[in-house]
Amino acid sequence: MSDIQNQLEQLRRQIDEHNYRYYVEDAPSIPDAEYDRLLRELQALEEAHPDLVTPESPTQRVGARPASAFGEVAHEVPMLSLGNAMTPDEFQAFAERVEKGLGRAAAWCCEPKLDGLAVSLLYENGVLVRGATRGDGSTGEDITQNVRTVRAIPLKLRGDFPARLEVRGEVFMSKSGFEAMNQKALETGDKLFANPRNAAAGSLRQLDSRITAKRPLAFYAYGLGVVEGAALPASQFGRLQWLKTLGLPVSQEVQQRTSLAEVEAYHAQLLAKRNDLDFDIDGAVIKVDAVADQDELGFVSRAPRWAIAWKYPAQEELTVLEDVEFQVGRTGAITPVAKLKPVFVGGVTVSNATLHNADEIARLGVKIGDTVIIRRAGDVIPQVVSVVEERRPLDARDIQFPARCPVCGAHVERETLKTHLKTRVIEREGTAYRCSGRLTCSAQLKQALIHFASRKALDIEGLGDVVVEKLVDAGLVASPVDIFTLSREAILGLEGFAELSTDKLRAAILRSKATPFARVLYGLGIPEVGEETAKLVAAKMGNVDNIRLAPLELLTSIPDVGREVAFHISEFFVEANNWRVVDGLRSQGLNFGEPDAKVALAPLSFADFINKLDIVGVGPGAAEKAAARFESLEQLIKTAEDEQDLFNALGGTKAAAKGLFSFFADAANRDHALEIERRLLALEVHWTSERELVEEGGLPLSGQTFVITGTLSVLSRDEAKAHLEALGAKVAGSVSKNTDVLVAGEKAGSKLAKAESLGVAVWDDNALMAFLREQGVTDAQ
Ligand code: D41
């Protein structure tokens, strides 16, 4: 056999194998771009040696074997394929052919090229009767049951539909749907899909349509097949608009353009939008808009002369993993970074990709020397998607996690993951490895300082990564506090600093002392506390002392703060080192909130508190009941000494009594609960029932019952009620012999009459205001 023949054989075998994996197994082992290249290579070779073309060559057919279990569908009108343009020149050549063919300039319909699966949908008398894959263009598979589960596909048409209508379009999976599905698969241990396209294909080719139904599939129409009983609009764009009136989805990105310059602008603008779209596209499809012009141009083999797919750079490519390096992040996490043979992907040359953590390496089964698929979508960090195992070299090496930090040499520990139950924390092994060196590890220190000085935190201009690096390496800064005591000489001594730049940096550092509390808090770099969370925590807690004092149970009352975040906040301030930094910064004049700020959160209800203790058998309902029965935590603890007493007091709920009894039998739990209570009292966010008890007799209106009626002049009735209650009064809705005072405003009616008949004291508006003023209520002026 000749060399050429050998080469042809090998290419064909490779392509057939990939075809099988792609179409039959839905598990491609190479990216589309690589497949396309193989096919083009084969095409070129065959064109140069036409005598060596065989009927079985992959170039001699489109598509591949249908999975046998689906029925076959013959397309009444063939589903054409699309030619590709990879470069502006190739597109230009296409456009020139078109305009030459027509003898004039054309108008264009521009569409995103969805990266999904082409399907045909047949509607008879407005009812969806059949769905089919494109297959090889003349025969596809019957996937009616599956397309019926796609919610974007109407089962019945609306509006003025024709007797028969075949719609063609693309079934795809949104990026958000894909992420959510993979996230779930990760939790349940199910198979992960490499990308939305494979996920859509895998879902649509499910023999069990109940599985398809669970997948977040979508659909956009792009064309027509058979149509009977309708006068169609004369343009592609018009036809798509018409399909919309029938209830069929069409992408919003479809647009008409009247010149080639505009088409080029469309292509560029769509590319710029690519990452913001919630669906993957691999190019734009540019079509001659007027159907009469399309007919005039006709077809070559099975592709129209009037349309082309103008592709974008592939987002997935093949390359070789040459090595793995380990980086240390702000929280000490050791991140493996793939060192790649440089490859052009997603529009840029990539030589690094993240491998996330040890679990990810295990999941991928990747070794050094492997050929891997890299994906880079937009600004996202390039990812290693999968390994092409059949290309593994014999000398491939396992990836070893270092036992010591590559920066500071401290030992590396596997992170412990904490599940935050209400009072307990359950620990298990996590996926990340961390350097145990904390701020003594210069890598972690540098990251912490860079974050501290960054724009959204202290915003110290001129203190970026390069300068931080120099300061740390020179031993001038070992904690954020040191930034504020840097001398002029010290900065001047650094390489690259002159008088002017030194003064500028010092001025920026000085200015940063006025940073609002929320941003200082954010700058501390508490895990899981982003900019927005920091804002909320600062606003609700008022100052850093309140935050430190706040029990977890209170922190979780802040909007957006869950147990996890609350735990990180608590843990951060418990750490003596961190508190020392806070204290140091505070003495440098940084803003840690108003010294006597009050917590701006509603007091916890007693029931809420009991519920948050996470006692077995005590849910929100039982907590409500217990809160209603017991006036105070002390009383509850006291009664809980005897399970029977508790059971009686709760009116016979066994599970709750048992739970409360065993919980409070433990001294640690009693102390914990009392400690929370003590802290809530100190922060003045203690539940009200307890406060009433504590203050009984001490308040001016304790034990008195008020009723308010009529219209008051200065305060609303609700405000008056709040003031009276704050002074210890009970405010009731109706007058009885137990009423002590009726406050009667304008237009007081039957209540006033009743009070007078019962001999109840009546205050008018003025009397109420005078009393409130006397009690020091300020807004009663
Ligand atoms: O979004 C797409 N993937 C898309 C595919 C589109 N917007 N338009 C298309 N138009 C055609 C013609 C011009 C042949 C009616 C297509 C395809 N074809 C197509 N999809 C798969 C093979 C061909």
Short mmCIF file of C-alpha atoms in Angstrom, two decimals, residues 217-451:
data_model
loop_
_atom_site.label_atom_id
_atom_site.label_comp_id
_atom_site.label_asym_id
_atom_site.label_seq_id
_atom_site.Cartn_x
_atom_site.Cartn_y
_atom_site.Cartn_z
CA LEU A 217 -34.05 21.76 26.83
CA ALA A 218 -35.08 24.72 24.67
CA PHE A 219 -35.79 25.37 21.01
CA TYR A 220 -35.46 28.13 18.39
CA ALA A 221 -36.89 27.86 14.88
CA TYR A 222 -34.71 28.79 11.89
CA GLY A 223 -36.57 27.59 8.82
CA LEU A 224 -39.39 25.73 7.07
CA GLY A 225 -39.86 22.34 5.42
CA VAL A 226 -43.17 21.33 3.85
CA VAL A 227 -45.96 23.91 4.10
CA GLU A 228 -49.48 23.37 2.78
CA GLY A 229 -52.30 25.85 2.94
CA ALA A 230 -50.55 29.14 3.60
CA ALA A 231 -49.30 32.10 1.62
CA LEU A 232 -45.80 32.59 3.01
CA PRO A 233 -43.99 35.88 3.58
CA ALA A 234 -41.45 36.57 0.85
CA SER A 235 -38.35 36.81 3.09
CA GLN A 236 -36.53 34.56 5.55
CA PHE A 237 -36.88 37.24 8.22
CA GLY A 238 -40.59 37.64 7.46
CA ARG A 239 -41.10 33.89 7.71
CA LEU A 240 -39.44 33.72 11.10
CA GLN A 241 -41.66 36.56 12.33
CA TRP A 242 -44.65 34.66 10.98
CA LEU A 243 -43.55 31.52 12.88
CA LYS A 244 -43.54 33.61 16.03
CA THR A 245 -47.21 34.49 15.50
CA LEU A 246 -47.91 30.75 15.45
CA GLY A 247 -46.30 30.37 18.86
CA LEU A 248 -42.90 29.10 17.76
CA PRO A 249 -39.85 30.59 19.49
CA VAL A 250 -37.32 32.50 17.37
CA SER A 251 -34.10 33.94 18.78
CA GLN A 252 -34.18 37.64 19.57
CA GLU A 253 -30.79 37.94 17.94
CA VAL A 254 -32.20 37.33 14.45
CA GLN A 255 -31.89 40.56 12.45
CA GLN A 256 -32.21 41.96 8.92
CA ARG A 257 -29.21 43.73 7.38
CA THR A 258 -29.07 45.57 4.06
CA SER A 259 -25.34 45.77 3.33
CA LEU A 260 -22.32 43.56 3.71
CA ALA A 261 -20.66 46.08 5.98
CA GLU A 262 -23.67 45.77 8.28
CA VAL A 263 -23.49 41.98 8.15
CA GLU A 264 -19.85 42.14 9.23
CA ALA A 265 -20.80 44.45 12.08
CA TYR A 266 -23.55 41.99 13.11
CA HIS A 267 -21.02 39.15 13.17
CA ALA A 268 -18.64 41.17 15.36
CA GLN A 269 -21.37 42.40 17.71
CA LEU A 270 -22.78 38.92 18.17
CA LEU A 271 -19.29 37.67 19.00
CA ALA A 272 -18.93 40.41 21.62
CA LYS A 273 -22.23 39.26 23.11
CA ARG A 274 -21.37 35.59 22.92
CA ASN A 275 -20.60 35.11 26.59
CA ASP A 276 -23.59 37.06 27.81
CA LEU A 277 -26.05 34.93 25.87
CA ASP A 278 -27.60 32.09 27.85
CA PHE A 279 -26.98 29.65 25.02
CA ASP A 280 -23.84 28.49 23.25
CA ILE A 281 -23.34 29.69 19.69
CA ASP A 282 -20.51 28.70 17.40
CA GLY A 283 -21.02 31.40 14.79
CA ALA A 284 -23.60 33.39 12.86
CA VAL A 285 -25.70 31.99 10.03
CA ILE A 286 -25.91 34.55 7.22
CA LYS A 287 -28.75 34.00 4.75
CA VAL A 288 -29.91 35.82 1.65
CA ASP A 289 -33.17 37.30 2.90
CA ALA A 290 -35.43 37.33 -0.17
CA VAL A 291 -36.79 33.85 -0.91
CA ALA A 292 -36.96 34.69 -4.64
CA ASP A 293 -33.21 35.41 -4.53
CA GLN A 294 -32.62 32.13 -2.67
CA ASP A 295 -34.49 30.23 -5.38
CA GLU A 296 -32.46 31.95 -8.05
CA LEU A 297 -29.21 30.92 -6.37
CA GLY A 298 -30.18 27.29 -5.68
CA PHE A 299 -27.89 24.58 -4.23
CA VAL A 300 -24.54 22.91 -4.63
CA SER A 301 -24.61 19.25 -3.59
CA ARG A 302 -26.76 19.45 -0.46
CA ALA A 303 -25.97 22.95 0.75
CA PRO A 304 -27.72 26.15 -0.28
CA ARG A 305 -25.66 28.72 -2.19
CA TRP A 306 -27.54 31.46 -0.34
CA ALA A 307 -26.53 30.69 3.24
CA ILE A 308 -23.33 30.16 5.20
CA ALA A 309 -22.29 29.49 8.78
CA TRP A 310 -19.67 32.14 9.61
CA LYS A 311 -17.94 30.51 12.53
CA TYR A 312 -16.32 31.94 15.62
CA PRO A 313 -13.06 30.60 17.03
CA ALA A 314 -13.64 27.24 18.68
CA GLN A 315 -14.06 27.29 22.45
CA GLU A 316 -12.65 23.81 22.81
CA GLU A 317 -9.31 22.58 21.57
CA LEU A 318 -6.86 19.74 22.08
CA THR A 319 -3.48 20.21 23.64
CA VAL A 320 -0.97 18.44 25.86
CA LEU A 321 -0.69 18.76 29.62
CA GLU A 322 3.05 19.32 30.03
CA ASP A 323 3.20 19.88 33.78
CA VAL A 324 1.24 20.88 36.86
CA GLU A 325 2.22 23.73 39.16
CA PHE A 326 0.73 24.55 42.53
CA GLN A 327 -0.37 28.05 43.51
CA VAL A 328 -1.31 29.35 46.94
CA GLY A 329 -4.44 31.52 47.15
CA ARG A 330 -5.64 34.12 49.65
CA THR A 331 -7.18 31.55 51.96
CA GLY A 332 -4.20 29.24 51.59
CA ALA A 333 -5.91 26.86 49.21
CA ILE A 334 -3.36 25.09 47.06
CA THR A 335 -4.63 25.15 43.50
CA PRO A 336 -3.19 22.88 40.83
CA VAL A 337 -2.59 24.79 37.60
CA ALA A 338 -2.23 22.91 34.34
CA LYS A 339 0.78 23.99 32.27
CA LEU A 340 -0.26 23.40 28.68
CA LYS A 341 1.38 23.29 25.33
CA PRO A 342 0.15 26.71 24.07
CA VAL A 343 -3.06 26.40 22.05
CA PHE A 344 -5.34 28.92 20.32
CA VAL A 345 -8.81 28.57 21.82
CA GLY A 346 -11.76 30.94 22.21
CA GLY A 347 -9.80 33.67 20.42
CA VAL A 348 -6.63 33.68 22.55
CA THR A 349 -3.56 31.55 23.11
CA VAL A 350 -3.87 29.58 26.32
CA SER A 351 -1.01 27.99 28.20
CA ASN A 352 -2.51 27.67 31.69
CA ALA A 353 -5.77 26.17 32.92
CA THR A 354 -7.12 25.57 36.37
CA LEU A 355 -7.48 22.01 37.65
CA HIS A 356 -9.39 23.25 40.73
CA ASN A 357 -8.47 20.60 43.31
CA ALA A 358 -7.50 17.02 43.95
CA ASP A 359 -11.04 15.75 43.42
CA GLU A 360 -11.20 17.35 40.02
CA ILE A 361 -7.93 15.70 39.05
CA ALA A 362 -9.31 12.37 40.20
CA ARG A 363 -12.59 12.94 38.35
CA LEU A 364 -10.76 13.75 35.13
CA GLY A 365 -8.30 10.92 35.64
CA VAL A 366 -5.68 13.17 34.12
CA LYS A 367 -1.91 12.55 34.12
CA ILE A 368 1.04 14.65 33.07
CA GLY A 369 1.72 14.00 29.39
CA ASP A 370 -1.97 13.46 28.57
CA THR A 371 -3.72 15.01 25.61
CA VAL A 372 -6.60 17.00 27.06
CA ILE A 373 -9.56 19.03 25.83
CA ILE A 374 -9.37 22.65 26.90
CA ARG A 375 -12.42 24.88 26.98
CA ARG A 376 -12.28 28.63 27.18
CA ALA A 377 -15.58 30.50 27.07
CA GLY A 378 -15.10 34.26 27.17
CA ASP A 379 -13.37 35.68 30.18
CA VAL A 380 -13.81 32.49 32.09
CA ILE A 381 -10.60 30.81 33.25
CA PRO A 382 -9.72 28.02 30.81
CA GLN A 383 -10.88 24.62 32.00
CA VAL A 384 -9.67 21.11 31.36
CA VAL A 385 -12.83 19.39 30.14
CA SER A 386 -11.63 15.84 29.63
CA VAL A 387 -8.78 13.52 28.74
CA VAL A 388 -8.32 11.74 25.42
CA GLU A 389 -7.21 8.49 26.98
CA GLU A 390 -6.30 6.73 23.75
CA ARG A 391 -3.58 9.33 23.26
CA ARG A 392 -1.94 8.73 26.64
CA PRO A 393 1.82 8.27 26.21
CA LEU A 394 3.58 5.38 27.91
CA ASP A 395 5.56 7.72 30.16
CA ALA A 396 2.50 9.62 31.50
CA ARG A 397 3.00 10.52 35.17
CA ASP A 398 0.54 10.78 38.05
CA ILE A 399 -0.05 14.24 39.52
CA GLN A 400 1.35 14.45 43.05
CA PHE A 401 -0.04 16.97 45.51
CA PRO A 402 2.82 18.55 47.47
CA ALA A 403 3.02 17.77 51.18
CA ARG A 404 4.56 21.17 51.90
CA CYS A 405 3.54 24.62 50.74
CA PRO A 406 5.51 25.48 47.60
CA VAL A 407 5.90 29.05 48.90
CA CYS A 408 6.57 28.87 52.64
CA GLY A 409 7.22 25.21 53.26
CA ALA A 410 4.57 24.90 55.98
CA HIS A 411 2.79 21.58 55.89
CA VAL A 412 -0.25 21.20 53.71
CA GLU A 413 -3.46 20.01 55.31
CA ARG A 414 -6.63 18.74 53.80
CA GLU A 415 -9.41 21.23 54.49
CA THR A 416 -12.22 20.19 56.80
CA LEU A 417 -15.68 20.97 55.56
CA LYS A 418 -18.15 22.08 58.14
CA THR A 419 -21.85 21.49 57.97
CA HIS A 420 -23.52 24.08 60.10
CA LEU A 421 -26.40 22.70 62.05
CA LYS A 422 -27.96 25.13 64.42
CA THR A 423 -25.81 24.45 67.42
CA ARG A 424 -23.47 21.80 66.17
CA VAL A 425 -20.91 21.74 63.44
CA ILE A 426 -20.30 18.46 61.70
CA GLU A 427 -16.88 18.14 60.17
CA ARG A 428 -15.79 16.04 57.24
CA GLU A 429 -12.92 15.97 54.81
CA GLY A 430 -13.10 18.55 52.03
CA THR A 431 -11.62 18.67 48.57
CA ALA A 432 -9.12 21.49 49.06
CA TYR A 433 -5.60 21.28 50.37
CA ARG A 434 -4.47 24.27 52.38
CA CYS A 435 -1.14 25.66 53.42
CA SER A 436 -1.17 25.83 57.21
CA GLY A 437 1.09 28.88 57.23
CA ARG A 438 -1.68 31.53 57.27
CA LEU A 439 -0.27 35.08 57.20
CA THR A 440 3.23 33.79 57.86
CA CYS A 441 3.03 32.32 54.35
CA SER A 442 4.06 35.16 52.10
CA ALA A 443 1.76 33.96 49.31
CA GLN A 444 -1.27 34.21 51.57
CA LEU A 445 -0.11 37.47 53.08
CA LYS A 446 0.36 39.00 49.65
CA GLN A 447 -3.07 37.90 48.49
CA ALA A 448 -4.65 39.24 51.68
CA LEU A 449 -2.92 42.60 51.25
CA ILE A 450 -3.83 42.87 47.58
CA HIS A 451 -7.45 42.24 48.51
#
